[in-house]
Tab-separated table of C-alpha atoms in Angstrom:
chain	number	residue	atom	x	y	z
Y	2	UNK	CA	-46.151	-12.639	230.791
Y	3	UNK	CA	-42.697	-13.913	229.731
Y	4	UNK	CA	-42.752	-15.977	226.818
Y	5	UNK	CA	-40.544	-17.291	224.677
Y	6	UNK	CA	-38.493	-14.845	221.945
Y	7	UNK	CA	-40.580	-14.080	219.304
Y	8	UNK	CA	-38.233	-14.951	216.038
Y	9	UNK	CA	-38.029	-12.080	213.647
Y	10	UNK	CA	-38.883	-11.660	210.104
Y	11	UNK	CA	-42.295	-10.388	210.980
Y	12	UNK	CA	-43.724	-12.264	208.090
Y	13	UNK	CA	-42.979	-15.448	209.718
Y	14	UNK	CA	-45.959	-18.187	209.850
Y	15	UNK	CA	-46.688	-18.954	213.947
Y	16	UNK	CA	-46.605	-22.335	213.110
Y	17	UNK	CA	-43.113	-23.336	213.993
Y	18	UNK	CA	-41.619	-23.414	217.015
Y	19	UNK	CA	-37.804	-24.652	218.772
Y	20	UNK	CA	-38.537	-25.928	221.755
Y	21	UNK	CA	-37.755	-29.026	223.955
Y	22	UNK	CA	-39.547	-32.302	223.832
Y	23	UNK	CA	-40.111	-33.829	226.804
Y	24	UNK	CA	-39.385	-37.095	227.996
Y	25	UNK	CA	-42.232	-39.738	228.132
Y	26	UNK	CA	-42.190	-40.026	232.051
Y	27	UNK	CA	-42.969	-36.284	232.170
Y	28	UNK	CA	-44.938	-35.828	229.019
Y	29	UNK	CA	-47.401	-38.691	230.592
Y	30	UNK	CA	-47.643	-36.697	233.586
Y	31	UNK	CA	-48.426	-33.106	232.415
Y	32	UNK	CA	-51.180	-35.127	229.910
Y	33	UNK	CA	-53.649	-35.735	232.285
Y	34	UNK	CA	-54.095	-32.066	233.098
Y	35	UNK	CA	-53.644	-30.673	229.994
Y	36	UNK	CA	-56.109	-33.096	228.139
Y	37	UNK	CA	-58.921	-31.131	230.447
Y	38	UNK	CA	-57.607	-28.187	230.602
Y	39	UNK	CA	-55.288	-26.896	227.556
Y	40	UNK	CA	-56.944	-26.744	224.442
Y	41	UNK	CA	-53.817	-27.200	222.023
Y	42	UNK	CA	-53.156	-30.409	224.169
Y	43	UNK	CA	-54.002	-32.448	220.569
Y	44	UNK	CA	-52.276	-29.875	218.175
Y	45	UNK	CA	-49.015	-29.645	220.185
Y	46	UNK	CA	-47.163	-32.161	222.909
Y	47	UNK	CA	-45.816	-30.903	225.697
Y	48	UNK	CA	-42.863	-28.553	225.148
Y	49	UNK	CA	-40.865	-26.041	226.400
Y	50	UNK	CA	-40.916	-23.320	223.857
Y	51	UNK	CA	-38.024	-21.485	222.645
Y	52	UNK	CA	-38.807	-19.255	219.789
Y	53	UNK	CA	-42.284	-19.134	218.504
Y	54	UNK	CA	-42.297	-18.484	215.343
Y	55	UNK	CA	-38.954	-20.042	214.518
Y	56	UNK	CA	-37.685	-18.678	211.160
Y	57	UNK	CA	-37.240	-21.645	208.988
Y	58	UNK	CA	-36.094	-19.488	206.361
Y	59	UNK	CA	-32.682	-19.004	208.515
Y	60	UNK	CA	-32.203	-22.408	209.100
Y	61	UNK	CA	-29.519	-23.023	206.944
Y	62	UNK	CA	-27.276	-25.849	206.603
Y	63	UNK	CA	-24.092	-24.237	208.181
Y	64	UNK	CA	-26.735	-22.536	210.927
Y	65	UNK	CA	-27.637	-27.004	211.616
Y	66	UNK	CA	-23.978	-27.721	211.832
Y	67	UNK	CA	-23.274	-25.247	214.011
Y	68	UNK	CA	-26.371	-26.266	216.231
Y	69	UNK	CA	-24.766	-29.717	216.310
Y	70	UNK	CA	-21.652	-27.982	217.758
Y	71	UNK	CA	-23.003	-26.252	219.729
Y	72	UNK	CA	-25.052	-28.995	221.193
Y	73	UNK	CA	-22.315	-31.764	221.351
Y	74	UNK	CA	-19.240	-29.420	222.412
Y	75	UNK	CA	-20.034	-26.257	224.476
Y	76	UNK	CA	-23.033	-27.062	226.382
Y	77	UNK	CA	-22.540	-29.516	229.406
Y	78	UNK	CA	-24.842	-31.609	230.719
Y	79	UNK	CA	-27.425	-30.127	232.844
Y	80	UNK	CA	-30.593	-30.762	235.293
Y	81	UNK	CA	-33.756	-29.254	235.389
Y	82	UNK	CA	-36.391	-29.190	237.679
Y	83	UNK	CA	-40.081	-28.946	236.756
Y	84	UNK	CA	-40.790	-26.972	240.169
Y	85	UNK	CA	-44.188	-25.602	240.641
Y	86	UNK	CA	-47.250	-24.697	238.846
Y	87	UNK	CA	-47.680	-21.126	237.871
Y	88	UNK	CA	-50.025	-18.194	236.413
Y	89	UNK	CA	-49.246	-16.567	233.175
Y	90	UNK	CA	-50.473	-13.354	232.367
Y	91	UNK	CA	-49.763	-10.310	230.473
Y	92	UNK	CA	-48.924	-7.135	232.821
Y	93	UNK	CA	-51.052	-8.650	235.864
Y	94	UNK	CA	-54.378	-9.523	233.428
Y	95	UNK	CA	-55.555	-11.446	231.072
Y	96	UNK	CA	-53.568	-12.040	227.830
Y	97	UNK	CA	-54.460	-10.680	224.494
Y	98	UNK	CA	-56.371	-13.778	223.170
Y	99	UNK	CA	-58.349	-13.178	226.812
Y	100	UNK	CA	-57.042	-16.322	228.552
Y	101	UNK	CA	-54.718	-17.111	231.836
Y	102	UNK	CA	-52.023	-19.557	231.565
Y	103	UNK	CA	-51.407	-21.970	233.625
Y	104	UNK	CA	-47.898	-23.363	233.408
Y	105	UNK	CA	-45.389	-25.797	235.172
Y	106	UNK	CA	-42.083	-23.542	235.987
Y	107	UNK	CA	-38.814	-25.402	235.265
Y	108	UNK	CA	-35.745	-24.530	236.700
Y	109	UNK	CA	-32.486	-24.455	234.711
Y	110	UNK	CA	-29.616	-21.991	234.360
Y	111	UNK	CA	-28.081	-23.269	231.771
Y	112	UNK	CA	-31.025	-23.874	229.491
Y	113	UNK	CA	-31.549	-20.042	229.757
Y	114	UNK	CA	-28.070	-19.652	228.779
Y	115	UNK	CA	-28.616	-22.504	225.802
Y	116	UNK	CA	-31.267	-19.979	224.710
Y	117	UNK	CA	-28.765	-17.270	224.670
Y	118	UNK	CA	-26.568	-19.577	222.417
Y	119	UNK	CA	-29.767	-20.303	220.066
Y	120	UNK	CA	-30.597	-16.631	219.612
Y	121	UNK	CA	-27.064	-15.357	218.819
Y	122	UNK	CA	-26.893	-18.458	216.116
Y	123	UNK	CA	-29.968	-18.030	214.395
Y	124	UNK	CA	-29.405	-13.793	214.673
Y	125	UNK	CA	-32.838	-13.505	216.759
Y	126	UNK	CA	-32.743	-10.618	218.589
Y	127	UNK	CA	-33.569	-10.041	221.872
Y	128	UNK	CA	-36.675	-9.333	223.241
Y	129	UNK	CA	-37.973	-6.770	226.244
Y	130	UNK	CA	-39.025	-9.551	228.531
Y	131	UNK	CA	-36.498	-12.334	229.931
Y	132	UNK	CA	-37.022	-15.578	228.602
Y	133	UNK	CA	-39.061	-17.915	231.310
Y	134	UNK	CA	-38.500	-21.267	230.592
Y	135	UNK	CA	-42.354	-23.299	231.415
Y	136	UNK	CA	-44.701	-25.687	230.306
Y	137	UNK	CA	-47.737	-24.416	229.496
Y	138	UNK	CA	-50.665	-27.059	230.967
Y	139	UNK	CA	-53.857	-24.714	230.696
Y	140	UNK	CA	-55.525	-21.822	230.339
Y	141	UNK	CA	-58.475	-20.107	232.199
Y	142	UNK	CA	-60.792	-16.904	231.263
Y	143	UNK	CA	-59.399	-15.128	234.756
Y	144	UNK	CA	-56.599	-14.705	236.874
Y	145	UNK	CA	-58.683	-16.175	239.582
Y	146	UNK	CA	-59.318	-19.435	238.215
Y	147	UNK	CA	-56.095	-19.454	236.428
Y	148	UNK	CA	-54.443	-19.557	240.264
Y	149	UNK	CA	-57.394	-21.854	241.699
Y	150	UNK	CA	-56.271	-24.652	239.138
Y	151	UNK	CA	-52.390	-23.600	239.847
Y	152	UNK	CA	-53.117	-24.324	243.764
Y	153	UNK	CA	-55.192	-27.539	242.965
Y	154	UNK	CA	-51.879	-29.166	240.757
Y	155	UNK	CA	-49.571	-27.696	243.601
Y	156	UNK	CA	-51.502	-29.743	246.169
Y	157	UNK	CA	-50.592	-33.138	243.966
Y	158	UNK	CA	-47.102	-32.300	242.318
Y	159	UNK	CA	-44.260	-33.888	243.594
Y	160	UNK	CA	-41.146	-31.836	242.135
Y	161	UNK	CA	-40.128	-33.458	238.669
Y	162	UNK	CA	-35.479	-33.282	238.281
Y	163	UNK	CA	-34.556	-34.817	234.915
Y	164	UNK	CA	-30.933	-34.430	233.002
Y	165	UNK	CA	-30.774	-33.027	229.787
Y	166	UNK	CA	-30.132	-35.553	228.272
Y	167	UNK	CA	-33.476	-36.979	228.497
Y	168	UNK	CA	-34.843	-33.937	226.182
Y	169	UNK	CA	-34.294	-33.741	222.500
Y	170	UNK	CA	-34.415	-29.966	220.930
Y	171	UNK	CA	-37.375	-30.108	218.066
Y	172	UNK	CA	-37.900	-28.200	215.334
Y	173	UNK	CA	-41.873	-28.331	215.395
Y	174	UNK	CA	-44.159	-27.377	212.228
Y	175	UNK	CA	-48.353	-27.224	212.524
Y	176	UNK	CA	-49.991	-27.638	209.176
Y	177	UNK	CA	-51.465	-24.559	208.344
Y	178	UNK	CA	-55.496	-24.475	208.973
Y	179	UNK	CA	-55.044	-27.023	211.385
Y	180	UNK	CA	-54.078	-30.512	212.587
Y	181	UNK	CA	-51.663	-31.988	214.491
Y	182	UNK	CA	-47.986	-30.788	214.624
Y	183	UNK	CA	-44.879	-32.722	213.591
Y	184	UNK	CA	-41.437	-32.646	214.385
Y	185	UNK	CA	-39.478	-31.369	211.375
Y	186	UNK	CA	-35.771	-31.976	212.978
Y	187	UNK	CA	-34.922	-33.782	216.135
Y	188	UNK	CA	-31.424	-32.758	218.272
Y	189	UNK	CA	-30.123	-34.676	220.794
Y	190	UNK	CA	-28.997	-32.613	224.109
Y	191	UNK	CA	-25.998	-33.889	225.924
């Protein structure tokens, strides 16, 4: 399975992530799936994970200006597409905590190469697996099911296009022990 960079530091709490909110139009949408079938869908709202766990240890005040830079000045406007729904798995079977994902695949060059900008800023390294950028609506116990439900959404989704600008990049924190998540830093994108 790709999945988002895992931040290092190993002794980094995984409950904080970078990621993009989405907008409300979308957000609405991907709700009524994942309120029957995600389980996190009342811990977390739907994202687009960037680094999970992000370090907030390195995020220090020069490290938020130059996110603002980097934000306002070198990355351009850009689209992306929420395409199709997809199956996530690790090496072709389940994943470690024994579930399939299901996940809506979004399309967008440049947020790959935003992610590329992220890492090299907050000195996260790179990881084996190319970053994937999704939306994680589910999960199943099997493969099987995991692409029956991915097939069912198909069916019913009409391709999702949105500008960046619509997104804000969160800085996410989850109690820990429980409860729901709150944003502990908004960014706009341009």
């Amino acid at each position: 399975m790709s999945k988002p960079r895992k931040a290092s530091g190993g002794s980094t709490p995984n409950n904080t992530v970078l990621c993009l909110g989405v907008p409300f139009e979308l957000a609405s949408q991907v709700d009524v799936v994942r309120m029957t079938h995600d389980k996190s869908c009342h811990r977390w709202p739907p994202h687009i994970s960037l680094f999970v766990p992000f370090p907030l240890r390195s995020f220090s005040p020069a490290q938020r200006s130059s996110l603002n830079e980097l934000l306002r000045c070198r990355i351009a406007p850009f689209r992306l597409r929420f395409d199709r729904f997809m199956v996530l798995s690790a090496e072709g079977s389940s994943t470690k905590d024994g579930r399939c994902y299901v996940a809506l695949n979004v399309i967008a060059r440049s947020l790959i190469e935003l992610h590329r900008e992220l890492s090299a800023l907050f000195e996260i390294p790179e990881a084996p697996s190319a970053f994937r950028p999704h939306l994680t609506v589910g999960q199943s116990p099997t493969i099987r099911e995991a692409q029956a439900l991915a097939d069912r959404l198909n069916a019913d989704w009409t391709t999702y296009d949105a500008d960046s600008s619509s997104f804000e990049l969160l800085l996410m924190f989850r109690p820990q022990g429980g409860g729901r998540c709150r944003p502990l830093d908004r960014f706009a994108l341009a």
